[in-house]
Coordinates of C-alpha atoms and ligand atoms in Angstrom, one line a residue:
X6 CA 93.0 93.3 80.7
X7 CA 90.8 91.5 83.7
X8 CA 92.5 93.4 86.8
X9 CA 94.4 91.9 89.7
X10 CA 92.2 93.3 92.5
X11 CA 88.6 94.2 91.9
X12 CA 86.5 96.4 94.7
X13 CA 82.8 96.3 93.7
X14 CA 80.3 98.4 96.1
X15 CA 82.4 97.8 99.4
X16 CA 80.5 98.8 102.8
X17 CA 81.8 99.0 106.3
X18 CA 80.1 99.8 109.7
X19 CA 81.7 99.6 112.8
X20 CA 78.6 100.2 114.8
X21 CA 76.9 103.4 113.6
X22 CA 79.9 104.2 112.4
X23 CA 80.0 103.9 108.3
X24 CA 83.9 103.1 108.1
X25 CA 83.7 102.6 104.7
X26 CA 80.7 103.5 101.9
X27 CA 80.1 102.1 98.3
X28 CA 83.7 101.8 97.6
X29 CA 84.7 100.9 94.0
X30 CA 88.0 100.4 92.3
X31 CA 90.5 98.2 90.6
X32 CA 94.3 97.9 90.6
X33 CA 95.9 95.9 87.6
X34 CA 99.1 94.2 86.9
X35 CA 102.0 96.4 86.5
X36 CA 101.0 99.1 88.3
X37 CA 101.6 100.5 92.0
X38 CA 98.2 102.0 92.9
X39 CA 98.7 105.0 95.7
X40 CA 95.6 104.7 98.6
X41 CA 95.7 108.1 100.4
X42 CA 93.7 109.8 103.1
X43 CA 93.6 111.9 106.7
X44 CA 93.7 109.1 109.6
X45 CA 90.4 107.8 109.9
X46 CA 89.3 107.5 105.9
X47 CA 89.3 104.0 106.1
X48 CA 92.3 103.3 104.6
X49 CA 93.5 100.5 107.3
X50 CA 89.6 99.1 106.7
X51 CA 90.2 98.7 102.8
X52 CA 93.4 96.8 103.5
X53 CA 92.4 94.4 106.3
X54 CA 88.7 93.7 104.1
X55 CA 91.3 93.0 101.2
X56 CA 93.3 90.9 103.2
X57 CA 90.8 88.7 104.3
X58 CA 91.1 89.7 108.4
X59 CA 88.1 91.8 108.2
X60 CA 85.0 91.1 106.3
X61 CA 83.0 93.5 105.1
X62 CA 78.9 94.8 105.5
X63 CA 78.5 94.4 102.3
X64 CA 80.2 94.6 98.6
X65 CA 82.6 92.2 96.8
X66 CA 86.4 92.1 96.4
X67 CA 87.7 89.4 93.7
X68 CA 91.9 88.9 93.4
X69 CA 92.9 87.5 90.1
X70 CA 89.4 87.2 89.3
X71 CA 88.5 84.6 92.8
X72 CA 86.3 86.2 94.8
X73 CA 87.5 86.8 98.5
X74 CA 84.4 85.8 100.0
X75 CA 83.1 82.8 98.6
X76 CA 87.0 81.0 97.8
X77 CA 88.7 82.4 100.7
X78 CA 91.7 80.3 100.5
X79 CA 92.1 80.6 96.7
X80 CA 92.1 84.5 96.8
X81 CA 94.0 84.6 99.6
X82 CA 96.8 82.4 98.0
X83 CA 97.2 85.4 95.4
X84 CA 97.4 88.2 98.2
X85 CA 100.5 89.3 100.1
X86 CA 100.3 91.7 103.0
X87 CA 102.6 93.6 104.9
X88 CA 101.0 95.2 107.8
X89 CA 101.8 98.5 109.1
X90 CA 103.7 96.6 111.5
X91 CA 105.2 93.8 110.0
X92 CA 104.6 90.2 111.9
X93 CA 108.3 89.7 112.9
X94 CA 109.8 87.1 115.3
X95 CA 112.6 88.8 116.7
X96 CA 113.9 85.6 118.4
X97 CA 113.8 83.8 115.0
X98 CA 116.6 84.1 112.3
X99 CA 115.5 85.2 108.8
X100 CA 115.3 82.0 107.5
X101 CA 113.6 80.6 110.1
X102 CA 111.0 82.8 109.9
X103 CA 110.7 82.8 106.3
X104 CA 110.2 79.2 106.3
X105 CA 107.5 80.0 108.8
X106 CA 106.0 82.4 106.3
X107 CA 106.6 79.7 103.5
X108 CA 104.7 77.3 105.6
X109 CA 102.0 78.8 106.6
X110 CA 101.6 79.6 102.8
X111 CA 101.2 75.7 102.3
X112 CA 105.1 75.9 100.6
X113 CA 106.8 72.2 101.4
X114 CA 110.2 70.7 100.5
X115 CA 111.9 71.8 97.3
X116 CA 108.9 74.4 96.9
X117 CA 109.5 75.7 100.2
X118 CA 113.7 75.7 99.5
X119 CA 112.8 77.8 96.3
X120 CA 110.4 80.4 97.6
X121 CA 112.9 81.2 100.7
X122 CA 116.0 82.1 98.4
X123 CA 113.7 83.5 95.6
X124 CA 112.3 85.8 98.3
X125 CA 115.8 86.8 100.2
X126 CA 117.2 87.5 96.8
X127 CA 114.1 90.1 95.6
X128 CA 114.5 91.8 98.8
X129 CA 117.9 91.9 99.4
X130 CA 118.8 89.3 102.1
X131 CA 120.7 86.8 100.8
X132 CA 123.4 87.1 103.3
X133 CA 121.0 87.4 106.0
X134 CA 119.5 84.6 106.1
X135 CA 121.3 83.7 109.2
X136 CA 120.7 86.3 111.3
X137 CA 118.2 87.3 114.4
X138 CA 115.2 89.3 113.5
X139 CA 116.4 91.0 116.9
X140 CA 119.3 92.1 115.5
X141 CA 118.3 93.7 112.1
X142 CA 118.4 97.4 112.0
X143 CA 114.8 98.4 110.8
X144 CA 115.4 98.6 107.0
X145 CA 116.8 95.0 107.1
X146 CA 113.5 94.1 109.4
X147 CA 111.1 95.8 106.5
X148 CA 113.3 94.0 103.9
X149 CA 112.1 91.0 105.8
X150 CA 108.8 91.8 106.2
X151 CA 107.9 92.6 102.5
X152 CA 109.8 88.8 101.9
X153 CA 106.9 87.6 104.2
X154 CA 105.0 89.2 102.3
X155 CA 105.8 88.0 98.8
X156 CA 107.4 84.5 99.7
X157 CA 104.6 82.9 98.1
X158 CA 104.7 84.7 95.0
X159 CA 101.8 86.8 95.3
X160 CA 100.3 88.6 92.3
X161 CA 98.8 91.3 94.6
X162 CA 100.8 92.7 97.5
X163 CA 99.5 95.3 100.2
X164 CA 101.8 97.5 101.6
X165 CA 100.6 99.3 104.5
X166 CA 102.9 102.8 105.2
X167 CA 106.1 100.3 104.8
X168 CA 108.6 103.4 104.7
X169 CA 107.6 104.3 108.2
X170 CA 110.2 105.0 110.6
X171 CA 113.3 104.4 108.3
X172 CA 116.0 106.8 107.8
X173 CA 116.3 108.0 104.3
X174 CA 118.9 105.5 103.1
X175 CA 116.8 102.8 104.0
X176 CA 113.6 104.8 102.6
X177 CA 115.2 104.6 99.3
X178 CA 116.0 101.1 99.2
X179 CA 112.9 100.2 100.2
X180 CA 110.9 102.2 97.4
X181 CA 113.5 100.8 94.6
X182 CA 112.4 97.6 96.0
X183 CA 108.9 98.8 96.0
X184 CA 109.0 100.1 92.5
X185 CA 110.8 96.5 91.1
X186 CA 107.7 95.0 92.8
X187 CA 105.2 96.8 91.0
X188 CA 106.7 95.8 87.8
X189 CA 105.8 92.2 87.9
X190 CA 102.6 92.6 89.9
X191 CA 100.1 94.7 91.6
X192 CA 101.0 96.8 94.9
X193 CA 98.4 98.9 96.9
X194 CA 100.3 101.2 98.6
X195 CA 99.0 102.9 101.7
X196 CA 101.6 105.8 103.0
X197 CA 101.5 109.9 104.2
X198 CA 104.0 110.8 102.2
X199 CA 102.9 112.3 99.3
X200 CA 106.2 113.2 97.6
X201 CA 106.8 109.1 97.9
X202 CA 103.5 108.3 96.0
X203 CA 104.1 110.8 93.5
X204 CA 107.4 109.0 93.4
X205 CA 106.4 105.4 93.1
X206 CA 102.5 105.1 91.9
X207 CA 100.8 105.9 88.5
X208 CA 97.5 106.6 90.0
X209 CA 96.5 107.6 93.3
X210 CA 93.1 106.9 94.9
X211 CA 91.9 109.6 98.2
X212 CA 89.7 108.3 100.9
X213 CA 87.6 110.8 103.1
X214 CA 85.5 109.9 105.7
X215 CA 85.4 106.3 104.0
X216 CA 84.3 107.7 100.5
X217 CA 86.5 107.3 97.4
X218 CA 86.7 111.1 96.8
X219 CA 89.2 111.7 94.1
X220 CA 91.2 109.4 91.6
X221 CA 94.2 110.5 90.6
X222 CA 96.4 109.8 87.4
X223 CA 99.9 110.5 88.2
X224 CA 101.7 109.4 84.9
X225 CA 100.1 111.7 82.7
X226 CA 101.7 114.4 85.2
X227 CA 103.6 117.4 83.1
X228 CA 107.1 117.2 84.8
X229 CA 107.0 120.6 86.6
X230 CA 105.3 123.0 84.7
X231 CA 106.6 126.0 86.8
X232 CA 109.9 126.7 88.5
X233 CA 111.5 128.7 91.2
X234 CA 114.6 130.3 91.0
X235 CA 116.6 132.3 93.1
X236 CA 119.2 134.2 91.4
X237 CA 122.7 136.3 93.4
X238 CA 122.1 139.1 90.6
X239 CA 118.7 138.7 89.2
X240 CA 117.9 140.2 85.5
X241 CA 115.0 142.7 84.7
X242 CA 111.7 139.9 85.0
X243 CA 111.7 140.7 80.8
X244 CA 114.7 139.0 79.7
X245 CA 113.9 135.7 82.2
X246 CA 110.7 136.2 79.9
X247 CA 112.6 136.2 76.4
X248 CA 114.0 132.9 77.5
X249 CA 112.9 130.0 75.2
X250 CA 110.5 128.1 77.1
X251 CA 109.2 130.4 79.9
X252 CA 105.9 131.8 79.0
X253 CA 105.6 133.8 82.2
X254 CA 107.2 135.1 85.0
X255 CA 105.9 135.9 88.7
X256 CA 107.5 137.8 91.7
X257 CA 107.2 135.0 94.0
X258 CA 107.7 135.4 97.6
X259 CA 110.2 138.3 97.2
X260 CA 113.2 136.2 97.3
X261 CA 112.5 133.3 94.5
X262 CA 110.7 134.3 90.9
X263 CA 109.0 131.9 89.5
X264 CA 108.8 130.9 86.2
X265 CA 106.1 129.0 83.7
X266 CA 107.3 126.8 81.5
X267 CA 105.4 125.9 78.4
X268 CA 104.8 121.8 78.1
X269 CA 108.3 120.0 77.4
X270 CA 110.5 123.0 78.5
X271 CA 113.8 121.3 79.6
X272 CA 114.7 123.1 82.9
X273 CA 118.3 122.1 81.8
X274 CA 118.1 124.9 79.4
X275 CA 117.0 127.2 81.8
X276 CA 119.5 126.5 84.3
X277 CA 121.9 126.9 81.0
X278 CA 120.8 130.3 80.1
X279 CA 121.2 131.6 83.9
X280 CA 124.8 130.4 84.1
X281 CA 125.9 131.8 80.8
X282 CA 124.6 135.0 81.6
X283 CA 126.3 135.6 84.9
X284 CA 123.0 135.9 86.8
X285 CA 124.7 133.6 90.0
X286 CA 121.9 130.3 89.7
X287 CA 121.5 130.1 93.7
X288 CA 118.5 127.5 93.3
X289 CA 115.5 126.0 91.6
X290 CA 113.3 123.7 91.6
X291 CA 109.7 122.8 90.6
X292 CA 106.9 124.7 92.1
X293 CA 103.5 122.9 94.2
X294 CA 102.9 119.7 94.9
X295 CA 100.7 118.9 93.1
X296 CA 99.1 116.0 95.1
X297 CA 100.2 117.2 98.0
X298 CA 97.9 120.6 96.8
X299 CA 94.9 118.6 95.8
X300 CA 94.8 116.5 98.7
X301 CA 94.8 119.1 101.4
X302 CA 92.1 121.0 98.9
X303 CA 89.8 117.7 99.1
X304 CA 90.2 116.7 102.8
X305 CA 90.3 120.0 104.4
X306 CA 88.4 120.4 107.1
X307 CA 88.4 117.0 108.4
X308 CA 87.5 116.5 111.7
X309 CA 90.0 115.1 114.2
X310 CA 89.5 110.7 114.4
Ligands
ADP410 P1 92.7 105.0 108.4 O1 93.4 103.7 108.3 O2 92.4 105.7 107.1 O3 93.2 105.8 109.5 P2 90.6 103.3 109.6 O4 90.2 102.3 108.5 O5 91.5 102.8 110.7 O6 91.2 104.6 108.9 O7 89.3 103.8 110.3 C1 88.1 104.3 109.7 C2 87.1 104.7 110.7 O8 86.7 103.5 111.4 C3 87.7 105.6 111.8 O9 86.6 106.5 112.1 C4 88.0 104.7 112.9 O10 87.9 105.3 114.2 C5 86.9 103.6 112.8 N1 87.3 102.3 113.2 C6 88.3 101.6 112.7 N2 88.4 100.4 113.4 C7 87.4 100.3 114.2 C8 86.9 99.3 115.2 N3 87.5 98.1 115.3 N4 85.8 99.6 115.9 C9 85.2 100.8 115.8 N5 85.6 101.8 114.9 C10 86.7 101.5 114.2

């Protein structure tokens, strides 16, 4: 399948500074590609090459198979883009400013009519459309923002950290809107919150010091291999061990004992087995993050931007 976003070989210097160095990868339809790194990878550099507001020293980035830098227009037509801070009018009602958005995006008339509502709906603001920008809370102005961003029907939207600064109801309807996104196109999604790219991405990409230094497949992940427990009246470790499933058991830090599971252990069961038995199930949960583990592992050490 010919992907949706194709980085060949991408350079950046700012100066002396090499922002970005012999960048390469592809995001496809269908999937919501993670971009990770410490402040100062080059992360914000990838996006705004991508987007068309920066160009690059050198290398090639083709959406939907047009190359950014020769059909400018064309590729850009297939690109949406939410910035870390979205382009709001506060003075402007939703509508108004998605017609903005719609024009801007060459959208006249009946077109223009159709991408507005088609865009409110996705996101969740089709009783909004009357409303000040000024007076959305920030969820409903991020809602707006990713409309913006997809109002022309993009096949390739960039998403830089759009879950910042919401509180966590908002966070979640933002990533189930994030996640039905990804489903009909391709999202680059640039955030620091691990857990939320485990969450929403099948594969994450790490930038260091404006290298691609680790590519990540997050699907193939086995759901929580090992689990912590803390137990009001604890067994001997042996009979945790006899337990179908565990293969192991480990003190822990004194008050949780962790246990490893074999591949396709149900933790259910486990949670089962500790109940019946009277042993008082206080807590569990998985053990390490794992992205979170790798990505401190390959960027430690980074010096301060
Ligand atoms: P990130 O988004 O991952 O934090 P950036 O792409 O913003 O990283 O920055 C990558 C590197 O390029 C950093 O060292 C940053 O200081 C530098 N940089 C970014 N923009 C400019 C600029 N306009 N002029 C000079 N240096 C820049």
């Amino acid at each position: 399948m010919e992907p949706l976003l194709r980085i060949r070989d991408l350079h950046r210097t700012y100066g002396d500074l090499r922002a970005l160095e012999a960048l390469d990868f592809e995001l496809h339809r269908s999937e919501v590609l993670g971009l990770l790194g410490p402040n100062g990878a080059g992360k914000s550099t990838t996006m705004r090459i991508i987007s068309g507001a920066l160009a690059p020293s050198a290398g090639a980035v083709e959406i939907d198979g047009i190359d950014l830098l020769r059909h400018p227009i064309a590729a850009k037509a297939r690109l949406g883009y939410l910035p870390e801070t979205p382009p709001l009018y506060p003075d402007l009602t939703v509508d108004e400013y998605l017609d903005y958005a719609a024009r801007l995006r060459g959208l006249r008339g009946a077109a223009l009519g159709r991408a507005r509502a088609r865009a409110r709906e996705r996101c969740g603001l089709t009783h909004s459309g009357r409303r000040l920008i000024a007076n959305l809370s920030k969820g409903y102005k991020q809602r707006v923002g990713i409309a913006q961003a997809i109002i022309h029907d993009p096949k390739v939207v960039i998403l830089d950290e759009p879950t910042g600064g919401l509180d966590p109801n908002q966070i979640q309807e933002i990533r189930t809107l994030i996640r039905a996104l990804g489903e009909e196109r391709g999202v680059l999604l640039s955030t620091h919150i691990l857990p939320e790219v485990e969450m929403l991405c099948g594969r994450a990409l790490i930038l260091h010091q404006g290298r691609l230094v680790h590519e990540q497949p997050l699907d193939a992940a086995p759901p929580g291999n090992r689990l912590a427990l803390r137990l009001g009246q604890p067994p001997d470790p042996t009979e945790l061990a006899g337990i179908a499933g565990v293969t192991r058991v480990e003190a822990g830090d004194g008050k949780h004992l962790v246990l490893h599971l074999s591949d396709g252990t149900d933790p259910s069961g486990i949670a089962d087995h500790c109940v019946a038995k009277g042993w008082r199930l206080l807590e569990m949960s998985p053990v390490g993050d794992r992205l979170e583990q790798l990505f401190s592992r390959i960027t430690l050490g980074e010096s301060a931007p």
